[in-house]
Amino acid sequence: MGCCSKTVLVLFTVVLVVVAILCHIIALVTHYWLNSSSDVQTNFLNLGLWRACFDDYIHPHESDRGPKVYDGCHGLYSDYYRTIRDWLIPSWLVACRICAIISLILQLIGLLLVIFILLWILCKWIMCDPEEEGCGRVILYATPIIWILAGMFLMITCMIFADNAFRLQCKDFWLGGDPNTNHLSYSWGFEVAACVISFLSGIFLIWVVVLKGRSEI
């Protein structure tokens, strides 16, 4: 493999890594994982991992305390949703958030290692130094594993959310109507994109490791 091809491979891997992190961050900060259909009138609007939006929603379990109308977008752990928090935040949603946070931590660690590998490879090209160091090999081998693990946690997050978002418990907790009137939205799509790109980053990093083993880098 020529020098130009090797450079393109490494730089393309860096681009994939950055795009994966950006997609994951967009999915985390937006609240359109589950969105109500615009064709059907419903009190539920949309939901993310951290925020929920309603339109004049009255929770049935609060009828004995006097009805409270929930309107607008608010954080799931805010005082606004304090009285319905147990219904609003099921255990599987907590699991999604834990997996998403673990994925972000792994991605950030993986990004630092990828940057280190890039600088290390560029330095060896410039200095024409073929010497290998044990620490460098450990980082080189650990980086693709970290990115594949991040992809696995992202995949678990996407699957848990998609599998549970339309269950009957969610109908009782959020929708107050037919769950078929809601659909997964773009925030969830960004999480899927982050998952796929993380796996691709791991694959390309494995390719870099193979080339390094052949002394082509």
PDB file of N, CA and C in Angstrom, residues 124-185:
ATOM      1  N   LYS A 124       6.492   8.843  12.714  1.00  0.00           N
ATOM      2  CA  LYS A 124       7.345   7.776  12.189  1.00  0.00           C
ATOM      3  C   LYS A 124       7.582   7.962  10.693  1.00  0.00           C
ATOM      4  N   TRP A 125       6.545   8.453   9.995  1.00  0.00           N
ATOM      5  CA  TRP A 125       6.735   8.708   8.568  1.00  0.00           C
ATOM      6  C   TRP A 125       7.757   9.828   8.355  1.00  0.00           C
ATOM      7  N   ILE A 126       7.609  10.896   9.155  1.00  0.00           N
ATOM      8  CA  ILE A 126       8.490  12.048   8.971  1.00  0.00           C
ATOM      9  C   ILE A 126       9.925  11.718   9.367  1.00  0.00           C
ATOM     10  N   MET A 127      10.077  11.011  10.493  1.00  0.00           N
ATOM     11  CA  MET A 127      11.405  10.703  11.017  1.00  0.00           C
ATOM     12  C   MET A 127      12.013   9.438  10.413  1.00  0.00           C
ATOM     13  N   CYS A 128      11.175   8.689   9.653  1.00  0.00           N
ATOM     14  CA  CYS A 128      11.648   7.419   9.069  1.00  0.00           C
ATOM     15  C   CYS A 128      12.208   6.494  10.157  1.00  0.00           C
ATOM     16  N   ASP A 129      11.482   6.412  11.271  1.00  0.00           N
ATOM     17  CA  ASP A 129      11.926   5.611  12.413  1.00  0.00           C
ATOM     18  C   ASP A 129      11.089   4.339  12.497  1.00  0.00           C
ATOM     19  N   PRO A 130      11.648   3.168  12.200  1.00  0.00           N
ATOM     20  CA  PRO A 130      10.877   1.931  12.208  1.00  0.00           C
ATOM     21  C   PRO A 130      10.765   1.285  13.581  1.00  0.00           C
ATOM     22  N   GLU A 131      11.360   1.870  14.601  1.00  0.00           N
ATOM     23  CA  GLU A 131      11.357   1.239  15.921  1.00  0.00           C
ATOM     24  C   GLU A 131       9.939   1.163  16.485  1.00  0.00           C
ATOM     25  N   GLU A 132       9.640   0.041  17.166  1.00  0.00           N
ATOM     26  CA  GLU A 132       8.345  -0.147  17.798  1.00  0.00           C
ATOM     27  C   GLU A 132       8.517  -0.139  19.307  1.00  0.00           C
ATOM     28  N   GLU A 133       7.563   0.410  19.978  1.00  0.00           N
ATOM     29  CA  GLU A 133       7.573   0.435  21.426  1.00  0.00           C
ATOM     30  C   GLU A 133       6.376  -0.355  21.948  1.00  0.00           C
ATOM     31  N   GLY A 134       6.578  -1.019  23.107  1.00  0.00           N
ATOM     32  CA  GLY A 134       5.508  -1.826  23.673  1.00  0.00           C
ATOM     33  C   GLY A 134       4.263  -1.027  23.978  1.00  0.00           C
ATOM     34  N   CYS A 135       4.446   0.172  24.527  1.00  0.00           N
ATOM     35  CA  CYS A 135       3.306   1.026  24.854  1.00  0.00           C
ATOM     36  C   CYS A 135       2.526   1.389  23.598  1.00  0.00           C
ATOM     37  N   GLY A 136       3.252   1.696  22.524  1.00  0.00           N
ATOM     38  CA  GLY A 136       2.602   2.030  21.266  1.00  0.00           C
ATOM     39  C   GLY A 136       1.780   0.876  20.733  1.00  0.00           C
ATOM     40  N   ARG A 137       2.296  -0.352  20.863  1.00  0.00           N
ATOM     41  CA  ARG A 137       1.556  -1.521  20.389  1.00  0.00           C
ATOM     42  C   ARG A 137       0.286  -1.732  21.206  1.00  0.00           C
ATOM     43  N   VAL A 138       0.368  -1.529  22.514  1.00  0.00           N
ATOM     44  CA  VAL A 138      -0.813  -1.690  23.368  1.00  0.00           C
ATOM     45  C   VAL A 138      -1.907  -0.707  22.956  1.00  0.00           C
ATOM     46  N   ILE A 139      -1.525   0.542  22.742  1.00  0.00           N
ATOM     47  CA  ILE A 139      -2.497   1.553  22.325  1.00  0.00           C
ATOM     48  C   ILE A 139      -3.072   1.211  20.961  1.00  0.00           C
ATOM     49  N   LEU A 140      -2.217   0.752  20.067  1.00  0.00           N
ATOM     50  CA  LEU A 140      -2.654   0.418  18.718  1.00  0.00           C
ATOM     51  C   LEU A 140      -3.668  -0.715  18.732  1.00  0.00           C
ATOM     52  N   TYR A 141      -3.463  -1.703  19.590  1.00  0.00           N
ATOM     53  CA  TYR A 141      -4.374  -2.842  19.649  1.00  0.00           C
ATOM     54  C   TYR A 141      -5.627  -2.530  20.469  1.00  0.00           C
ATOM     55  N   ALA A 142      -5.492  -1.680  21.478  1.00  0.00           N
ATOM     56  CA  ALA A 142      -6.630  -1.392  22.361  1.00  0.00           C
ATOM     57  C   ALA A 142      -7.654  -0.468  21.711  1.00  0.00           C
ATOM     58  N   THR A 143      -7.201   0.417  20.829  1.00  0.00           N
ATOM     59  CA  THR A 143      -8.097   1.418  20.252  1.00  0.00           C
ATOM     60  C   THR A 143      -9.257   0.809  19.475  1.00  0.00           C
ATOM     61  N   PRO A 144      -9.034  -0.131  18.535  1.00  0.00           N
ATOM     62  CA  PRO A 144     -10.191  -0.717  17.842  1.00  0.00           C
ATOM     63  C   PRO A 144     -11.130  -1.461  18.777  1.00  0.00           C
ATOM     64  N   ILE A 145     -10.586  -2.088  19.820  1.00  0.00           N
ATOM     65  CA  ILE A 145     -11.439  -2.794  20.782  1.00  0.00           C
ATOM     66  C   ILE A 145     -12.357  -1.811  21.495  1.00  0.00           C
ATOM     67  N   ILE A 146     -11.810  -0.654  21.881  1.00  0.00           N
ATOM     68  CA  ILE A 146     -12.612   0.365  22.565  1.00  0.00           C
ATOM     69  C   ILE A 146     -13.737   0.855  21.665  1.00  0.00           C
ATOM     70  N   TRP A 147     -13.430   1.073  20.390  1.00  0.00           N
ATOM     71  CA  TRP A 147     -14.462   1.570  19.480  1.00  0.00           C
ATOM     72  C   TRP A 147     -15.527   0.526  19.191  1.00  0.00           C
ATOM     73  N   ILE A 148     -15.145  -0.729  19.123  1.00  0.00           N
ATOM     74  CA  ILE A 148     -16.142  -1.782  18.931  1.00  0.00           C
ATOM     75  C   ILE A 148     -17.012  -1.921  20.177  1.00  0.00           C
ATOM     76  N   LEU A 149     -16.412  -1.794  21.364  1.00  0.00           N
ATOM     77  CA  LEU A 149     -17.198  -1.811  22.599  1.00  0.00           C
ATOM     78  C   LEU A 149     -18.175  -0.640  22.642  1.00  0.00           C
ATOM     79  N   ALA A 150     -17.714   0.539  22.222  1.00  0.00           N
ATOM     80  CA  ALA A 150     -18.605   1.703  22.170  1.00  0.00           C
ATOM     81  C   ALA A 150     -19.768   1.438  21.227  1.00  0.00           C
ATOM     82  N   GLY A 151     -19.482   0.827  20.077  1.00  0.00           N
ATOM     83  CA  GLY A 151     -20.545   0.477  19.139  1.00  0.00           C
ATOM     84  C   GLY A 151     -21.531  -0.510  19.732  1.00  0.00           C
ATOM     85  N   MET A 152     -21.043  -1.450  20.526  1.00  0.00           N
ATOM     86  CA  MET A 152     -21.923  -2.432  21.160  1.00  0.00           C
ATOM     87  C   MET A 152     -22.849  -1.771  22.176  1.00  0.00           C
ATOM     88  N   PHE A 153     -22.315  -0.855  22.987  1.00  0.00           N
ATOM     89  CA  PHE A 153     -23.160  -0.152  23.950  1.00  0.00           C
ATOM     90  C   PHE A 153     -24.184   0.732  23.238  1.00  0.00           C
ATOM     91  N   LEU A 154     -23.781   1.357  22.138  1.00  0.00           N
ATOM     92  CA  LEU A 154     -24.727   2.151  21.358  1.00  0.00           C
ATOM     93  C   LEU A 154     -25.818   1.268  20.767  1.00  0.00           C
ATOM     94  N   MET A 155     -25.446   0.093  20.289  1.00  0.00           N
ATOM     95  CA  MET A 155     -26.426  -0.838  19.736  1.00  0.00           C
ATOM     96  C   MET A 155     -27.416  -1.283  20.812  1.00  0.00           C
ATOM     97  N   ILE A 156     -26.906  -1.558  22.015  1.00  0.00           N
ATOM     98  CA  ILE A 156     -27.782  -1.935  23.126  1.00  0.00           C
ATOM     99  C   ILE A 156     -28.755  -0.800  23.447  1.00  0.00           C
ATOM    100  N   THR A 157     -28.243   0.439  23.454  1.00  0.00           N
ATOM    101  CA  THR A 157     -29.098   1.596  23.718  1.00  0.00           C
ATOM    102  C   THR A 157     -30.225   1.697  22.701  1.00  0.00           C
ATOM    103  N   CYS A 158     -29.883   1.591  21.421  1.00  0.00           N
ATOM    104  CA  CYS A 158     -30.887   1.694  20.354  1.00  0.00           C
ATOM    105  C   CYS A 158     -31.913   0.577  20.445  1.00  0.00           C
ATOM    106  N   MET A 159     -31.454  -0.637  20.704  1.00  0.00           N
ATOM    107  CA  MET A 159     -32.354  -1.786  20.749  1.00  0.00           C
ATOM    108  C   MET A 159     -33.286  -1.721  21.954  1.00  0.00           C
ATOM    109  N   ILE A 160     -32.751  -1.347  23.118  1.00  0.00           N
ATOM    110  CA  ILE A 160     -33.593  -1.253  24.314  1.00  0.00           C
ATOM    111  C   ILE A 160     -34.677  -0.196  24.120  1.00  0.00           C
ATOM    112  N   PHE A 161     -34.285   0.961  23.593  1.00  0.00           N
ATOM    113  CA  PHE A 161     -35.266   2.033  23.415  1.00  0.00           C
ATOM    114  C   PHE A 161     -36.321   1.640  22.394  1.00  0.00           C
ATOM    115  N   ALA A 162     -35.898   1.122  21.245  1.00  0.00           N
ATOM    116  CA  ALA A 162     -36.849   0.762  20.196  1.00  0.00           C
ATOM    117  C   ALA A 162     -37.772  -0.364  20.643  1.00  0.00           C
ATOM    118  N   ASP A 163     -37.234  -1.308  21.410  1.00  0.00           N
ATOM    119  CA  ASP A 163     -38.030  -2.458  21.840  1.00  0.00           C
ATOM    120  C   ASP A 163     -39.070  -2.072  22.881  1.00  0.00           C
ATOM    121  N   ASN A 164     -38.743  -1.104  23.727  1.00  0.00           N
ATOM    122  CA  ASN A 164     -39.637  -0.756  24.833  1.00  0.00           C
ATOM    123  C   ASN A 164     -40.507   0.463  24.566  1.00  0.00           C
ATOM    124  N   ALA A 165     -40.185   1.251  23.559  1.00  0.00           N
ATOM    125  CA  ALA A 165     -40.888   2.519  23.344  1.00  0.00           C
ATOM    126  C   ALA A 165     -42.365   2.326  23.030  1.00  0.00           C
ATOM    127  N   PHE A 166     -42.737   1.168  22.499  1.00  0.00           N
ATOM    128  CA  PHE A 166     -44.123   0.952  22.094  1.00  0.00           C
ATOM    129  C   PHE A 166     -44.832  -0.095  22.947  1.00  0.00           C
ATOM    130  N   ARG A 167     -44.235  -0.486  24.056  1.00  0.00           N
ATOM    131  CA  ARG A 167     -44.881  -1.465  24.923  1.00  0.00           C
ATOM    132  C   ARG A 167     -46.061  -0.833  25.667  1.00  0.00           C
ATOM    133  N   LEU A 168     -46.922  -1.707  26.211  1.00  0.00           N
ATOM    134  CA  LEU A 168     -48.125  -1.211  26.875  1.00  0.00           C
ATOM    135  C   LEU A 168     -47.799  -0.350  28.085  1.00  0.00           C
ATOM    136  N   GLN A 169     -46.676  -0.635  28.777  1.00  0.00           N
ATOM    137  CA  GLN A 169     -46.335   0.177  29.937  1.00  0.00           C
ATOM    138  C   GLN A 169     -46.090   1.624  29.524  1.00  0.00           C
ATOM    139  N   CYS A 170     -45.522   1.802  28.334  1.00  0.00           N
ATOM    140  CA  CYS A 170     -45.293   3.165  27.855  1.00  0.00           C
ATOM    141  C   CYS A 170     -46.616   3.840  27.521  1.00  0.00           C
ATOM    142  N   LYS A 171     -47.551   3.034  27.030  1.00  0.00           N
ATOM    143  CA  LYS A 171     -48.872   3.584  26.734  1.00  0.00           C
ATOM    144  C   LYS A 171     -49.502   4.151  28.002  1.00  0.00           C
ATOM    145  N   ASP A 172     -49.338   3.434  29.129  1.00  0.00           N
ATOM    146  CA  ASP A 172     -49.877   3.914  30.394  1.00  0.00           C
ATOM    147  C   ASP A 172     -49.080   5.101  30.924  1.00  0.00           C
ATOM    148  N   PHE A 173     -47.759   5.064  30.740  1.00  0.00           N
ATOM    149  CA  PHE A 173     -46.911   6.098  31.333  1.00  0.00           C
ATOM    150  C   PHE A 173     -46.987   7.419  30.567  1.00  0.00           C
ATOM    151  N   TRP A 174     -46.995   7.337  29.246  1.00  0.00           N
ATOM    152  CA  TRP A 174     -46.815   8.560  28.455  1.00  0.00           C
ATOM    153  C   TRP A 174     -47.988   8.906  27.550  1.00  0.00           C
ATOM    154  N   LEU A 175     -48.489   7.913  26.823  1.00  0.00           N
ATOM    155  CA  LEU A 175     -49.280   8.245  25.655  1.00  0.00           C
ATOM    156  C   LEU A 175     -50.746   8.491  25.949  1.00  0.00           C
ATOM    157  N   GLY A 176     -51.341   7.633  26.760  1.00  0.00           N
ATOM    158  CA  GLY A 176     -52.759   7.779  27.005  1.00  0.00           C
ATOM    159  C   GLY A 176     -53.579   7.499  25.767  1.00  0.00           C
ATOM    160  N   GLY A 177     -53.010   6.787  24.810  1.00  0.00           N
ATOM    161  CA  GLY A 177     -53.685   6.471  23.560  1.00  0.00           C
ATOM    162  C   GLY A 177     -52.997   5.333  22.858  1.00  0.00           C
ATOM    163  N   ASP A 178     -53.186   5.248  21.572  1.00  0.00           N
ATOM    164  CA  ASP A 178     -52.635   4.157  20.783  1.00  0.00           C
ATOM    165  C   ASP A 178     -51.150   4.405  20.534  1.00  0.00           C
ATOM    166  N   PRO A 179     -50.263   3.488  20.966  1.00  0.00           N
ATOM    167  CA  PRO A 179     -48.828   3.700  20.735  1.00  0.00           C
ATOM    168  C   PRO A 179     -48.450   3.687  19.264  1.00  0.00           C
ATOM    169  N   ASN A 180     -49.343   3.175  18.414  1.00  0.00           N
ATOM    170  CA  ASN A 180     -49.042   3.147  16.981  1.00  0.00           C
ATOM    171  C   ASN A 180     -49.087   4.539  16.350  1.00  0.00           C
ATOM    172  N   THR A 181     -49.578   5.525  17.088  1.00  0.00           N
ATOM    173  CA  THR A 181     -49.597   6.890  16.556  1.00  0.00           C
ATOM    174  C   THR A 181     -48.257   7.587  16.734  1.00  0.00           C
ATOM    175  N   ASN A 182     -47.303   6.914  17.368  1.00  0.00           N
ATOM    176  CA  ASN A 182     -45.978   7.497  17.587  1.00  0.00           C
ATOM    177  C   ASN A 182     -44.925   6.739  16.788  1.00  0.00           C
ATOM    178  N   HIS A 183     -43.810   7.381  16.573  1.00  0.00           N
ATOM    179  CA  HIS A 183     -42.748   6.753  15.785  1.00  0.00           C
ATOM    180  C   HIS A 183     -41.386   7.210  16.306  1.00  0.00           C
ATOM    181  N   LEU A 184     -40.386   6.387  16.058  1.00  0.00           N
ATOM    182  CA  LEU A 184     -39.013   6.755  16.392  1.00  0.00           C
ATOM    183  C   LEU A 184     -38.583   7.910  15.502  1.00  0.00           C
ATOM    184  N   SER A 185     -37.877   8.883  16.088  1.00  0.00           N
ATOM    185  CA  SER A 185     -37.562  10.092  15.342  1.00  0.00           C
ATOM    186  C   SER A 185     -36.055  10.256  15.151  1.00  0.00           C
TER     187      SER A 185
END
